[in-house]
CSV table of C-alpha atoms and ligand atoms in Angstrom, one decimal:
chain,number,residue,atom,x,y,z
N,279,MET,CA,-51.9,-117.8,9.3
N,280,ARG,CA,-53.5,-115.2,7.1
N,281,TYR,CA,-55.9,-112.7,8.4
N,282,TYR,CA,-57.5,-111.6,5.2
N,283,THR,CA,-58.1,-112.6,1.5
N,284,MET,CA,-55.7,-111.0,-1.0
N,285,THR,CA,-56.2,-111.0,-4.8
N,286,PRO,CA,-53.5,-109.5,-7.1
N,287,MET,CA,-55.1,-107.2,-9.7
N,288,THR,CA,-52.4,-107.5,-12.5
N,289,ARG,CA,-50.4,-110.0,-14.2
N,290,HIS,CA,-47.2,-108.4,-12.7
N,291,GLY,CA,-48.7,-108.2,-9.2
N,292,THR,CA,-49.0,-104.4,-9.0
N,293,GLY,CA,-52.0,-103.9,-6.9
N,294,ALA,CA,-53.7,-106.3,-4.7
N,295,GLU,CA,-57.3,-106.3,-3.4
N,296,ILE,CA,-57.7,-107.1,0.3
N,297,SER,CA,-61.1,-108.3,1.6
N,298,GLY,CA,-62.3,-109.5,5.0
N,299,LEU,CA,-60.9,-106.6,7.1
N,300,ASP,CA,-62.7,-103.9,9.0
N,301,LEU,CA,-60.3,-101.1,9.3
N,302,SER,CA,-62.5,-99.2,11.7
N,303,ARG,CA,-61.5,-101.6,14.4
N,304,PRO,CA,-58.0,-101.7,16.0
N,305,VAL,CA,-55.3,-103.7,14.1
N,306,ALA,CA,-53.1,-106.1,15.9
N,307,ASP,CA,-49.2,-105.8,15.5
N,308,ALA,CA,-49.0,-109.2,13.7
N,309,LEU,CA,-51.6,-108.2,11.2
N,310,LYS,CA,-49.9,-104.8,10.7
N,311,LYS,CA,-46.7,-106.7,9.9
N,312,GLN,CA,-48.5,-108.8,7.4
N,313,ILE,CA,-50.1,-105.8,5.7
N,314,ASN,CA,-46.9,-103.9,5.4
N,315,ALA,CA,-45.1,-107.0,3.9
N,316,ASP,CA,-47.9,-107.3,1.2
N,317,PHE,CA,-47.6,-103.6,0.7
N,318,ALA,CA,-43.8,-103.9,-0.1
N,319,LYS,CA,-44.6,-106.6,-2.5
N,320,HIS,CA,-47.6,-105.1,-4.3
N,321,HIS,CA,-47.2,-101.3,-3.9
N,322,VAL,CA,-51.0,-100.6,-4.1
N,323,LEU,CA,-53.3,-102.2,-1.7
N,324,ILE,CA,-57.1,-101.9,-2.2
N,325,PHE,CA,-59.2,-102.4,1.0
N,326,ARG,CA,-62.8,-102.9,0.0
N,327,ASP,CA,-66.0,-102.3,1.9
N,328,GLN,CA,-64.7,-99.8,4.4
N,329,LYS,CA,-66.8,-97.0,5.9
N,330,LEU,CA,-64.4,-94.8,7.8
N,331,THR,CA,-64.8,-91.5,9.5
N,332,ALA,CA,-61.8,-89.0,8.9
N,333,ALA,CA,-60.4,-90.1,12.4
N,334,GLN,CA,-60.8,-93.8,11.7
N,335,PHE,CA,-59.2,-93.3,8.2
N,336,ALA,CA,-56.2,-91.6,9.9
N,337,ALA,CA,-55.9,-94.4,12.3
N,338,ALA,CA,-56.0,-97.1,9.4
N,339,GLY,CA,-53.2,-95.1,7.7
N,340,GLU,CA,-51.0,-95.3,10.8
N,341,ILE,CA,-50.8,-99.1,10.1
N,342,PHE,CA,-48.2,-97.9,7.6
N,343,GLY,CA,-46.5,-95.2,9.8
N,344,PRO,CA,-47.0,-91.7,11.2
N,345,LEU,CA,-48.9,-89.3,9.0
N,346,LEU,CA,-47.3,-86.6,7.1
N,347,SER,CA,-48.7,-83.0,7.1
N,348,GLN,CA,-49.7,-82.0,3.6
N,349,HIS,CA,-49.0,-78.9,1.6
N,350,HIS,CA,-52.5,-77.3,1.4
N,351,LYS,CA,-53.4,-76.5,4.9
N,352,ASP,CA,-56.8,-75.0,3.8
N,353,ILE,CA,-58.4,-78.1,2.5
N,354,ARG,CA,-58.4,-80.3,5.6
N,355,ALA,CA,-61.4,-82.4,6.3
N,356,THR,CA,-63.2,-82.0,9.5
N,357,GLY,CA,-62.5,-84.7,12.1
N,358,HIS,CA,-58.8,-85.1,11.9
N,359,PRO,CA,-56.0,-82.4,11.3
N,360,GLU,CA,-53.9,-84.7,8.8
N,361,VAL,CA,-56.8,-85.8,6.8
N,362,PHE,CA,-57.1,-83.6,3.6
N,363,GLU,CA,-59.8,-83.5,0.9
N,364,ILE,CA,-59.6,-84.2,-2.9
N,365,ARG,CA,-62.4,-83.0,-5.0
N,366,ASN,CA,-63.2,-81.5,-8.5
N,367,THR,CA,-63.1,-77.8,-8.0
N,368,GLU,CA,-64.6,-75.1,-10.2
N,369,VAL,CA,-61.9,-72.5,-10.4
N,370,ALA,CA,-63.5,-70.3,-12.9
N,371,PRO,CA,-67.0,-70.5,-14.7
N,372,GLY,CA,-66.9,-73.8,-16.4
N,373,LYS,CA,-63.2,-74.4,-15.6
N,374,TYR,CA,-62.3,-77.2,-13.3
N,375,GLN,CA,-59.2,-78.2,-11.4
N,376,ILE,CA,-58.7,-81.9,-11.2
N,377,ALA,CA,-56.2,-82.7,-8.4
N,378,GLY,CA,-53.4,-85.1,-9.6
N,379,GLU,CA,-54.5,-85.0,-13.4
N,380,SER,CA,-51.1,-86.1,-14.8
N,381,TRP,CA,-48.4,-88.6,-13.9
N,382,HIS,CA,-46.6,-87.7,-10.6
N,383,THR,CA,-45.8,-88.9,-7.2
N,384,ASP,CA,-46.9,-86.9,-4.2
N,385,HIS,CA,-44.9,-84.1,-2.5
N,386,SER,CA,-41.5,-85.2,-4.0
N,387,ASN,CA,-40.4,-81.6,-3.5
N,388,HIS,CA,-40.2,-82.4,0.2
N,389,PRO,CA,-36.8,-83.1,1.5
N,390,CYS,CA,-38.2,-86.3,2.9
N,391,PRO,CA,-41.1,-87.2,0.6
N,392,PRO,CA,-44.0,-89.4,1.7
N,393,ARG,CA,-43.7,-93.2,2.0
N,394,ALA,CA,-47.3,-93.6,0.9
N,395,THR,CA,-50.5,-91.8,0.2
N,396,ALA,CA,-54.0,-93.2,0.8
N,397,LEU,CA,-57.5,-92.2,-0.5
N,398,HIS,CA,-60.9,-93.1,0.9
N,399,THR,CA,-64.2,-92.6,-0.9
N,400,VAL,CA,-66.7,-90.0,0.2
N,401,SER,CA,-68.6,-89.5,-2.9
N,402,LEU,CA,-67.9,-90.8,-6.6
N,403,PRO,CA,-69.1,-89.8,-9.9
N,404,SER,CA,-71.5,-92.2,-11.8
N,405,TYR,CA,-68.6,-93.1,-14.3
N,406,GLY,CA,-64.9,-92.3,-14.8
N,407,GLY,CA,-62.4,-90.8,-12.4
N,408,ASP,CA,-60.2,-93.8,-12.3
N,409,THR,CA,-56.6,-93.5,-10.9
N,410,GLN,CA,-53.7,-95.1,-12.8
N,411,PHE,CA,-50.6,-96.5,-11.0
N,412,ALA,CA,-47.4,-97.2,-12.9
N,413,ASN,CA,-44.7,-99.5,-11.4
N,414,MET,CA,-41.4,-97.8,-11.2
N,415,HIS,CA,-39.6,-101.1,-10.4
N,416,LEU,CA,-40.7,-102.7,-13.7
N,417,ALA,CA,-39.9,-99.6,-15.6
N,418,TYR,CA,-36.3,-99.6,-14.2
N,419,ASP,CA,-35.8,-103.3,-14.8
N,420,GLU,CA,-36.8,-102.9,-18.5
N,421,LEU,CA,-34.4,-99.9,-19.2
N,422,PRO,CA,-31.5,-100.8,-21.6
N,423,ASP,CA,-28.3,-101.4,-19.7
N,424,ALA,CA,-26.7,-98.3,-21.3
N,425,MET,CA,-29.4,-96.1,-19.9
N,426,LYS,CA,-29.0,-97.8,-16.4
N,427,ARG,CA,-25.4,-96.9,-16.5
N,428,ARG,CA,-26.1,-93.3,-17.7
N,429,ILE,CA,-28.5,-92.5,-14.9
N,430,GLU,CA,-26.9,-94.2,-11.9
N,431,GLY,CA,-25.8,-91.7,-9.4
N,432,LEU,CA,-27.7,-88.8,-11.0
N,433,LYS,CA,-29.6,-86.5,-8.6
N,434,ALA,CA,-32.6,-84.4,-9.4
N,435,ILE,CA,-34.0,-81.2,-7.8
N,436,HIS,CA,-37.7,-81.4,-7.2
N,437,ALA,CA,-39.3,-78.0,-6.8
N,438,TRP,CA,-42.7,-77.0,-5.6
N,439,GLU,CA,-43.6,-76.5,-9.3
N,440,SER,CA,-41.3,-77.6,-12.1
N,441,ARG,CA,-40.6,-75.0,-14.9
N,442,TYR,CA,-41.6,-77.9,-17.2
N,443,THR,CA,-44.8,-79.1,-15.5
N,444,PRO,CA,-47.6,-80.3,-17.7
N,445,ARG,CA,-50.2,-78.7,-15.5
N,446,LYS,CA,-50.3,-75.8,-13.1
N,447,MET,CA,-50.3,-76.6,-9.3
N,448,ARG,CA,-53.2,-75.4,-7.1
N,449,LYS,CA,-52.2,-72.0,-5.7
N,450,LEU,CA,-51.0,-72.2,-2.1
N,451,SER,CA,-52.6,-70.1,0.6
N,452,ASP,CA,-50.2,-67.7,2.4
N,453,ALA,CA,-50.0,-70.0,5.5
N,454,SER,CA,-49.3,-73.0,3.3
N,455,ALA,CA,-46.7,-71.2,1.3
N,456,ARG,CA,-44.9,-70.2,4.6
N,457,ALA,CA,-44.9,-73.9,5.8
N,458,LEU,CA,-43.3,-75.1,2.5
N,459,PRO,CA,-40.2,-77.1,3.1
N,460,PRO,CA,-36.9,-76.4,0.9
N,461,SER,CA,-36.7,-78.3,-2.4
N,462,GLY,CA,-36.0,-82.0,-2.4
N,463,VAL,CA,-32.8,-83.4,-4.0
N,464,HIS,CA,-33.3,-87.1,-4.9
N,465,PRO,CA,-31.6,-89.8,-6.9
N,466,LEU,CA,-33.3,-90.7,-10.2
N,467,VAL,CA,-32.5,-94.4,-9.2
N,468,ARG,CA,-33.4,-95.3,-5.7
N,469,VAL,CA,-33.4,-98.7,-3.8
N,470,HIS,CA,-36.5,-99.3,-2.1
N,471,PRO,CA,-35.9,-99.6,1.7
N,472,ASP,CA,-38.6,-102.3,2.2
N,473,ASN,CA,-38.0,-104.8,-0.7
N,474,GLY,CA,-34.4,-104.0,-1.7
N,475,HIS,CA,-35.1,-103.5,-5.4
N,476,LYS,CA,-34.2,-100.5,-7.5
N,477,PHE,CA,-36.8,-98.1,-9.0
N,478,LEU,CA,-37.0,-94.9,-11.0
N,479,TYR,CA,-37.9,-91.8,-8.9
N,480,LEU,CA,-39.5,-89.3,-11.4
N,481,ASN,CA,-42.1,-86.6,-11.1
N,482,PRO,CA,-43.0,-84.6,-14.3
N,483,VAL,CA,-44.8,-81.8,-12.2
N,484,ARG,CA,-42.0,-81.1,-9.8
N,485,LEU,CA,-38.6,-82.4,-11.3
N,486,ASP,CA,-36.9,-79.2,-12.2
N,487,ALA,CA,-33.2,-79.9,-13.0
N,488,ILE,CA,-30.5,-82.6,-12.7
N,489,ILE,CA,-27.4,-81.7,-10.9
N,490,GLY,CA,-24.5,-81.2,-13.2
N,491,MET,CA,-26.5,-81.3,-16.4
N,492,GLU,CA,-27.7,-78.6,-18.9
N,493,ASP,CA,-31.3,-78.1,-18.5
N,494,SER,CA,-32.1,-79.0,-22.1
N,495,ASP,CA,-30.2,-82.2,-21.8
N,496,ALA,CA,-31.7,-82.9,-18.4
N,497,MET,CA,-35.2,-82.5,-19.7
N,498,ALA,CA,-34.6,-84.6,-22.7
N,499,LEU,CA,-33.5,-87.4,-20.5
N,500,VAL,CA,-36.3,-87.1,-18.1
N,501,ASN,CA,-38.9,-87.0,-20.9
N,502,GLU,CA,-37.4,-90.1,-22.3
N,503,LEU,CA,-37.5,-91.8,-18.9
N,504,ILE,CA,-41.1,-90.7,-18.3
N,505,ALA,CA,-42.3,-91.8,-21.7
N,506,HIS,CA,-40.8,-95.2,-21.0
N,507,ALA,CA,-42.0,-95.4,-17.3
N,508,THR,CA,-45.7,-94.7,-18.1
N,509,GLN,CA,-46.3,-97.4,-20.7
N,510,GLN,CA,-49.5,-99.2,-20.1
N,511,LYS,CA,-47.8,-102.5,-19.5
N,512,TYR,CA,-46.5,-101.3,-16.1
N,513,GLU,CA,-49.9,-100.1,-15.0
N,514,TYR,CA,-52.6,-101.0,-12.6
N,515,ARG,CA,-55.8,-98.9,-13.3
N,516,HIS,CA,-58.1,-98.6,-10.3
N,517,LYS,CA,-61.9,-98.2,-10.9
N,518,TRP,CA,-63.3,-96.7,-7.7
N,519,VAL,CA,-66.2,-98.3,-5.8
N,520,MET,CA,-67.7,-96.6,-2.8
N,521,GLY,CA,-66.0,-98.1,0.4
N,522,ASP,CA,-62.6,-98.3,-1.1
N,523,MET,CA,-59.6,-97.4,0.8
N,524,VAL,CA,-56.6,-97.4,-1.5
N,525,ILE,CA,-52.9,-96.8,-0.4
N,526,TRP,CA,-50.0,-96.6,-2.7
N,527,ASP,CA,-46.3,-96.5,-2.2
N,528,ASP,CA,-45.1,-93.0,-3.4
N,529,ARG,CA,-41.7,-94.3,-4.1
N,530,SER,CA,-42.3,-97.4,-6.2
N,531,VAL,CA,-45.4,-96.1,-8.2
N,532,MET,CA,-46.3,-93.0,-10.0
N,533,HIS,CA,-50.0,-92.2,-10.3
N,534,GLN,CA,-52.5,-90.0,-12.1
N,535,ALA,CA,-56.1,-89.1,-11.7
N,536,ASN,CA,-58.6,-88.9,-14.6
N,537,GLY,CA,-61.0,-86.0,-15.1
N,538,ASP,CA,-63.2,-87.8,-17.6
N,539,TYR,CA,-66.4,-87.6,-15.7
N,540,ASP,CA,-69.4,-85.1,-15.6
N,541,MET,CA,-68.1,-82.2,-13.7
N,542,LYS,CA,-71.6,-81.6,-12.2
N,543,GLU,CA,-71.0,-84.7,-10.2
N,544,ILE,CA,-68.7,-84.7,-7.3
N,545,ARG,CA,-65.6,-87.0,-6.9
N,546,HIS,CA,-64.7,-86.5,-3.3
N,547,LEU,CA,-62.1,-88.5,-1.4
N,548,TYR,CA,-60.3,-88.1,1.9
N,549,ARG,CA,-56.5,-88.1,1.6
N,550,ILE,CA,-53.8,-88.9,4.0
N,551,MET,CA,-50.0,-89.3,3.5
N,552,ILE,CA,-47.6,-91.5,5.5
N,553,GLN,CA,-44.0,-90.2,6.5
N,554,ASP,CA,-41.0,-92.0,5.2
N,555,ASP,CA,-38.1,-92.8,7.4
N,556,PRO,CA,-36.4,-89.4,8.0
N,557,GLY,CA,-33.2,-91.1,8.8
N,558,LEU,CA,-32.8,-92.2,5.1
N,559,TRP,CA,-33.4,-88.9,3.7
N,560,VAL,CA,-31.4,-86.8,6.2
N,561,THR,CA,-28.3,-88.6,5.4
N,562,GLU,CA,-28.8,-88.5,1.6
N,563,GLY,CA,-30.0,-84.8,1.7
N,564,LYS,CA,-26.8,-83.8,3.7
N,565,LYS,CA,-24.5,-85.6,1.3
N,566,THR,CA,-26.3,-84.0,-1.7
N,567,TRP,CA,-26.2,-80.5,-0.5
N,568,THR,CA,-22.6,-80.7,0.6
N,569,ALA,CA,-21.9,-82.0,-3.0
N,570,ILE,CA,-23.7,-78.9,-4.5
N,571,ALA,CA,-22.0,-76.4,-2.1
N,572,THR,CA,-18.5,-77.5,-2.8
G,118,FE2,FE1,-51.3,-87.4,-6.3
């Protein structure tokens, strides 16, 4: 028995729209199980026609797991301590910072990066501001075999801000800087714990080095992988509608925002992140740091 209507949004199944659910109401365990199974298959779920307070949005996020505390402690929404805010910000006269405006995956500098991120609309511009998602399973699958062999087993260091980032990160407050975890060390090729398929784990704004490689060789390799992985054929592009709650898998998709709207208009969304299973990462992290130290 299905509890909702689901419509895939792309030919390759990346992104699926879900209608017929009111996430402001409690969700039964069987329904949670079904939603999570669909999430492992489609990587991006779009829940339409939601009208959630910060606390209700947080509760909806917990369908997917416990919430992760985010980096910028000074941009929390009122109503729940782990709901943060995304909005276009004027950082100097006429100069705007657009959160997430280049391909990335969230918080990969964390030793145990998030399982997922979700956004819920508060206010949208009259046009533009789409979010693009690129499927890293498809990108991995279509790599030449020689490249698959070359990158198998390589591990990358993900810093707060890569020396090679295409955009500057928003400055951390003192309190947020003190709370920053040590840099993450993550394989370039990972196996998805929920669907068992391999994917590329890349992040142009944070990936700073590959262990055992000269920086110039490492960045040439990373740039080649990123150019391949962000081809439009791997993409689902989300056009926001008021009432959307969108959740994506931070492991199996990269994403980017678009600052192509009138900056006099406000694009404002609530954001939460979902913790990944720390057990996976503690084991992997320990092995990696031992390898570096010896
Ligand atoms: Fe992001």
